[in-house]
PDB file of C-alpha atoms in Angstrom:
ATOM      1  CA  PHE A   1       0.000   0.000   0.000  1.00 49.00           C
ATOM      2  CA  VAL A   2       1.532   3.270  -1.159  1.00 56.00           C
ATOM      3  CA  ALA A   3       0.091   6.538   0.019  1.00 60.00           C
ATOM      4  CA  GLN A   4       0.951  10.103  -0.822  1.00 65.00           C
ATOM      5  CA  LEU A   5       0.111  12.871   1.604  1.00 66.00           C
ATOM      6  CA  GLU A   6       0.243  16.460   0.524  1.00 69.00           C
ATOM      7  CA  THR A   7      -1.039  19.326   2.574  1.00 71.00           C
ATOM      8  CA  THR A   8      -1.012  23.022   1.912  1.00 72.00           C
ATOM      9  CA  ARG A   9      -1.822  25.609   4.499  1.00 69.00           C
ATOM     10  CA  LEU A  10      -1.730  29.229   3.534  1.00 72.00           C
ATOM     11  CA  TYR A  11      -1.631  30.708   7.039  1.00 77.00           C
ATOM     12  CA  GLY A  12      -0.432  29.480  10.433  1.00 77.00           C
ATOM     13  CA  ALA A  13       1.506  26.488  11.623  1.00 79.00           C
ATOM     14  CA  VAL A  14       1.076  22.823  10.804  1.00 79.00           C
ATOM     15  CA  ASP A  15       1.093  20.564  13.867  1.00 80.00           C
ATOM     16  CA  ILE A  16       1.621  16.810  13.500  1.00 81.00           C
ATOM     17  CA  ASP A  17       1.134  14.713  16.636  1.00 82.00           C
ATOM     18  CA  ALA A  18       1.566  10.985  17.199  1.00 82.00           C
ATOM     19  CA  ASN A  19       0.033  10.759  20.665  1.00 83.00           C
ATOM     20  CA  ALA A  20      -0.162   6.972  20.780  1.00 81.00           C
ATOM     21  CA  GLY A  21       3.332   6.192  19.461  1.00 83.00           C
ATOM     22  CA  ALA A  22       6.390   7.388  17.580  1.00 85.00           C
ATOM     23  CA  LEU A  23       6.406   9.718  14.595  1.00 85.00           C
ATOM     24  CA  SER A  24       8.505   8.123  11.861  1.00 86.00           C
ATOM     25  CA  LEU A  25       9.639   9.930   8.732  1.00 86.00           C
ATOM     26  CA  ASP A  26      11.096   7.827   5.960  1.00 86.00           C
ATOM     27  CA  GLY A  27      12.064   8.757   2.445  1.00 86.00           C
ATOM     28  CA  SER A  28      13.537   6.309  -0.056  1.00 88.00           C
ATOM     29  CA  THR A  29      15.853   9.004  -1.476  1.00 90.00           C
ATOM     30  CA  GLY A  30      16.110  11.406   1.473  1.00 89.00           C
ATOM     31  CA  ILE A  31      14.344  13.590   4.012  1.00 89.00           C
ATOM     32  CA  ASN A  32      14.474  17.320   3.364  1.00 88.00           C
ATOM     33  CA  ILE A  33      13.594  20.005   5.921  1.00 86.00           C
ATOM     34  CA  GLY A  34      13.591  23.709   5.153  1.00 83.00           C
ATOM     35  CA  THR A  35      14.559  23.304   1.491  1.00 84.00           C
ATOM     36  CA  GLU A  36      12.389  26.110   0.088  1.00 84.00           C
ATOM     37  CA  THR A  37      14.090  28.821   2.154  1.00 87.00           C
ATOM     38  CA  ASP A  38      16.369  29.071   5.183  1.00 86.00           C
ATOM     39  CA  VAL A  39      14.247  28.794   8.311  1.00 85.00           C
ATOM     40  CA  ALA A  40      14.989  28.125  11.969  1.00 88.00           C
ATOM     41  CA  ILE A  41      14.725  24.502  13.136  1.00 89.00           C
ATOM     42  CA  ASN A  42      14.244  23.875  16.849  1.00 90.00           C
ATOM     43  CA  ILE A  43      14.696  20.358  18.251  1.00 91.00           C
ATOM     44  CA  ASP A  44      13.783  19.780  21.898  1.00 91.00           C
ATOM     45  CA  ALA A  45      14.354  16.215  23.019  1.00 90.00           C
ATOM     46  CA  LEU A  46      14.855  14.154  26.154  1.00 92.00           C
ATOM     47  CA  THR A  47      17.796  12.566  24.317  1.00 92.00           C
ATOM     48  CA  LEU A  48      19.071  13.183  20.796  1.00 91.00           C
ATOM     49  CA  ASP A  49      20.813  10.331  19.007  1.00 93.00           C
ATOM     50  CA  ILE A  50      22.168  10.992  15.526  1.00 92.00           C
ATOM     51  CA  ASP A  51      23.619   8.042  13.625  1.00 92.00           C
ATOM     52  CA  ALA A  52      25.032   8.350  10.129  1.00 91.00           C
ATOM     53  CA  SER A  53      26.208   5.399   8.048  1.00 91.00           C
ATOM     54  CA  GLY A  54      28.170   7.937   5.977  1.00 91.00           C
ATOM     55  CA  ALA A  55      29.654  11.337   6.727  1.00 91.00           C
ATOM     56  CA  LEU A  56      28.105  13.727   9.268  1.00 91.00           C
ATOM     57  CA  THR A  57      28.490  17.350   8.164  1.00 92.00           C
ATOM     58  CA  ILE A  58      27.366  20.429  10.083  1.00 91.00           C
ATOM     59  CA  ASP A  59      28.035  23.776   8.392  1.00 90.00           C
ATOM     60  CA  SER A  60      27.058  27.187   9.662  1.00 89.00           C
ATOM     61  CA  ALA A  61      27.391  30.649   8.140  1.00 90.00           C
ATOM     62  CA  SER A  62      27.375  32.041  11.701  1.00 91.00           C
ATOM     63  CA  THR A  63      28.415  30.736  15.131  1.00 90.00           C
ATOM     64  CA  PHE A  64      28.517  27.131  16.349  1.00 89.00           C
ATOM     65  CA  SER A  65      28.049  26.109  19.984  1.00 91.00           C
ATOM     66  CA  VAL A  66      27.903  22.718  21.698  1.00 90.00           C
ATOM     67  CA  ASP A  67      27.351  22.790  25.469  1.00 90.00           C
ATOM     68  CA  ALA A  68      27.062  19.868  27.888  1.00 89.00           C
ATOM     69  CA  VAL A  69      26.808  19.593  31.667  1.00 90.00           C
ATOM     70  CA  GLY A  70      28.523  16.205  32.087  1.00 89.00           C
ATOM     71  CA  THR A  71      31.736  14.588  30.911  1.00 90.00           C
ATOM     72  CA  SER A  72      31.903  14.682  27.110  1.00 91.00           C
ATOM     73  CA  ASN A  73      34.204  13.431  24.381  1.00 91.00           C
ATOM     74  CA  ILE A  74      35.004  13.743  20.692  1.00 91.00           C
ATOM     75  CA  THR A  75      36.670  10.670  19.225  1.00 90.00           C
ATOM     76  CA  THR A  76      37.917  10.187  15.693  1.00 89.00           C
ATOM     77  CA  ASN A  77      39.844   7.473  13.879  1.00 90.00           C
ATOM     78  CA  GLY A  78      42.093   9.942  12.094  1.00 89.00           C
ATOM     79  CA  THR A  79      43.254  13.507  12.520  1.00 90.00           C
ATOM     80  CA  LEU A  80      41.075  15.868  14.583  1.00 90.00           C
ATOM     81  CA  THR A  81      41.643  19.504  13.655  1.00 91.00           C
ATOM     82  CA  LEU A  82      40.586  22.433  15.841  1.00 90.00           C
ATOM     83  CA  SER A  83      41.011  25.736  14.040  1.00 90.00           C
ATOM     84  CA  GLY A  84      40.049  29.295  14.905  1.00 88.00           C
ATOM     85  CA  SER A  85      40.732  32.059  12.383  1.00 89.00           C
ATOM     86  CA  THR A  86      41.441  34.646  15.110  1.00 92.00           C
ATOM     87  CA  GLY A  87      42.324  32.385  18.061  1.00 90.00           C
ATOM     88  CA  LEU A  88      41.769  29.105  19.857  1.00 90.00           C
ATOM     89  CA  ASN A  89      40.972  28.958  23.581  1.00 91.00           C
ATOM     90  CA  ILE A  90      41.125  25.788  25.655  1.00 90.00           C
ATOM     91  CA  ALA A  91      39.961  26.367  29.230  1.00 89.00           C
ATOM     92  CA  ALA A  92      39.274  24.233  32.293  1.00 88.00           C
ATOM     93  CA  HIS A  93      37.410  26.018  35.081  1.00 86.00           C
ATOM     94  CA  SER A  94      38.500  23.341  37.546  1.00 86.00           C
ATOM     95  CA  GLY A  95      40.732  20.349  37.107  1.00 85.00           C
ATOM     96  CA  GLU A  96      43.542  19.978  34.624  1.00 89.00           C
ATOM     97  CA  ILE A  97      44.042  20.296  30.908  1.00 90.00           C
ATOM     98  CA  ASP A  98      45.643  17.005  29.943  1.00 91.00           C
ATOM     99  CA  VAL A  99      47.329  16.582  26.551  1.00 91.00           C
ATOM    100  CA  THR A 100      48.433  12.986  26.025  1.00 91.00           C
ATOM    101  CA  ALA A 101      49.813  11.272  22.934  1.00 90.00           C
ATOM    102  CA  THR A 102      49.723   7.528  23.573  1.00 90.00           C
ATOM    103  CA  GLN A 103      51.555   6.538  20.369  1.00 89.00           C
ATOM    104  CA  GLY A 104      53.189   9.682  19.002  1.00 88.00           C
ATOM    105  CA  ASN A 105      54.787  13.040  19.698  1.00 91.00           C
ATOM    106  CA  ILE A 106      53.309  16.296  20.962  1.00 91.00           C
ATOM    107  CA  ASP A 107      54.475  19.138  18.731  1.00 91.00           C
ATOM    108  CA  VAL A 108      53.701  22.774  19.628  1.00 91.00           C
ATOM    109  CA  ASN A 109      54.546  25.366  16.965  1.00 90.00           C
ATOM    110  CA  ALA A 110      54.209  29.144  16.905  1.00 90.00           C
ATOM    111  CA  ILE A 111      54.886  29.909  13.245  1.00 90.00           C
ATOM    112  CA  ALA A 112      54.706  33.707  13.547  1.00 89.00           C
ATOM    113  CA  GLY A 113      54.886  34.410  17.275  1.00 89.00           C
ATOM    114  CA  THR A 114      56.157  33.342  20.670  1.00 92.00           C
ATOM    115  CA  ILE A 115      55.191  30.573  23.074  1.00 91.00           C
ATOM    116  CA  ASP A 116      54.433  32.026  26.517  1.00 92.00           C
ATOM    117  CA  ILE A 117      53.969  29.641  29.456  1.00 92.00           C
ATOM    118  CA  ASP A 118      52.746  31.066  32.780  1.00 92.00           C
ATOM    119  CA  SER A 119      52.065  29.126  35.960  1.00 91.00           C
ATOM    120  CA  ALA A 120      50.773  30.151  39.383  1.00 91.00           C
ATOM    121  CA  GLY A 121      52.689  27.179  40.796  1.00 91.00           C
ATOM    122  CA  ALA A 122      55.887  25.400  39.814  1.00 91.00           C
ATOM    123  CA  LEU A 123      56.740  24.916  36.149  1.00 91.00           C
ATOM    124  CA  THR A 124      58.234  21.443  35.763  1.00 93.00           C
ATOM    125  CA  ILE A 125      59.715  19.762  32.695  1.00 92.00           C
ATOM    126  CA  ASP A 126      60.458  16.053  32.945  1.00 92.00           C
ATOM    127  CA  SER A 127      61.627  13.539  30.383  1.00 92.00           C
ATOM    128  CA  ALA A 128      62.407   9.838  30.489  1.00 92.00           C
ATOM    129  CA  THR A 129      65.511  10.393  28.315  1.00 93.00           C
ATOM    130  CA  SER A 130      66.726  14.010  27.890  1.00 91.00           C
ATOM    131  CA  ILE A 131      65.776  17.692  27.754  1.00 91.00           C
ATOM    132  CA  TYR A 132      67.108  19.931  24.985  1.00 90.00           C
ATOM    133  CA  ILE A 133      66.878  23.717  24.682  1.00 89.00           C
ATOM    134  CA  GLY A 134      68.001  24.890  21.256  1.00 86.00           C
ATOM    135  CA  GLY A 135      68.487  21.262  20.214  1.00 87.00           C
ATOM    136  CA  SER A 136      68.092  21.801  16.466  1.00 88.00           C
ATOM    137  CA  ALA A 137      69.974  25.130  16.251  1.00 90.00           C
ATOM    138  CA  ASP A 138      72.088  27.290  18.555  1.00 88.00           C
ATOM    139  CA  LYS A 139      69.927  30.028  20.095  1.00 88.00           C
ATOM    140  CA  PRO A 140      70.435  32.395  23.040  1.00 90.00           C
ATOM    141  CA  VAL A 141      69.086  31.233  26.416  1.00 90.00           C
ATOM    142  CA  ASN A 142      68.386  33.754  29.174  1.00 91.00           C
ATOM    143  CA  ILE A 143      67.530  32.588  32.700  1.00 90.00           C
ATOM    144  CA  ASP A 144      66.650  35.237  35.304  1.00 90.00           C
ATOM    145  CA  SER A 145      65.869  33.888  38.759  1.00 90.00           C
ATOM    146  CA  THR A 146      65.924  34.752  42.453  1.00 91.00           C
ATOM    147  CA  ALA A 147      68.044  31.649  43.080  1.00 88.00           C
ATOM    148  CA  PHE A 148      69.657  29.245  40.635  1.00 87.00           C
ATOM    149  CA  ALA A 149      70.676  25.663  41.383  1.00 89.00           C
ATOM    150  CA  LEU A 150      72.292  23.408  38.806  1.00 89.00           C
ATOM    151  CA  ASP A 151      72.464  19.796  39.997  1.00 90.00           C
ATOM    152  CA  ALA A 152      73.655  16.838  37.975  1.00 91.00           C
ATOM    153  CA  SER A 153      74.069  13.196  38.938  1.00 91.00           C
ATOM    154  CA  THR A 154      77.101  13.013  36.604  1.00 92.00           C
ATOM    155  CA  THR A 155      79.406  15.497  34.852  1.00 93.00           C
ATOM    156  CA  VAL A 156      78.510  19.178  34.344  1.00 90.00           C
ATOM    157  CA  ALA A 157      80.006  20.459  31.085  1.00 90.00           C
ATOM    158  CA  ILE A 158      79.928  24.155  30.172  1.00 88.00           C
ATOM    159  CA  ASP A 159      81.373  24.925  26.741  1.00 88.00           C
ATOM    160  CA  GLY A 160      81.462  28.253  24.961  1.00 86.00           C
ATOM    161  CA  THR A 161      83.754  30.696  23.172  1.00 90.00           C
ATOM    162  CA  GLY A 162      83.807  32.718  26.396  1.00 89.00           C
ATOM    163  CA  ILE A 163      82.602  32.201  29.967  1.00 87.00           C
ATOM    164  CA  SER A 164      81.811  34.987  32.418  1.00 86.00           C
ATOM    165  CA  ILE A 165      80.709  34.351  35.997  1.00 84.00           C
ATOM    166  CA  ASP A 166      80.029  37.406  38.164  1.00 83.00           C
ATOM    167  CA  ALA A 167      78.855  37.630  41.778  1.00 82.00           C
ATOM    168  CA  VAL A 168      78.408  40.431  44.298  1.00 83.00           C
ATOM    169  CA  ASP A 169      79.417  38.319  47.302  1.00 82.00           C
ATOM    170  CA  ASP A 170      82.398  36.003  47.816  1.00 76.00           C
ATOM    171  CA  SER A 171      81.965  32.427  46.634  1.00 69.00           C
ATOM    172  CA  ASN A 172      83.965  29.212  46.878  1.00 67.00           C
TER     173      ASN A 172
END
């Protein structure tokens, strides 16, 4: 049994209710909403489950916002790109921001600017093998501190074309 339903209403809203069960929309070649002109679509649901056997694409000519109250995730089997044309902000109002690469490197690049790291507590850098500053090319390093301690479990080597050590007080 094949039925075709067509309704035209010149004024006012059209309200479709399925009070005794689910409302199912099926189309053998697609389901189109708002195709005549751009109109607002409002979906209020107890839960919203969207499954796509192909690609899922959401495009907006304006802003895009996804907000959730509980723990949330975005998972992809491939590269996930976050891009902001004028900036990108990652914020945690409580807790930590954790960046973990389980099978690769973490690479932070500032192509046309600086990298500025500020911390209200200690700034710690740890490595299982080594720590390099200026590892790919010789660059100046400036360390200003209230106190400076250099501790090594083996040899301390300081090499340069010149070495200058100045102090106000006597030292041993």
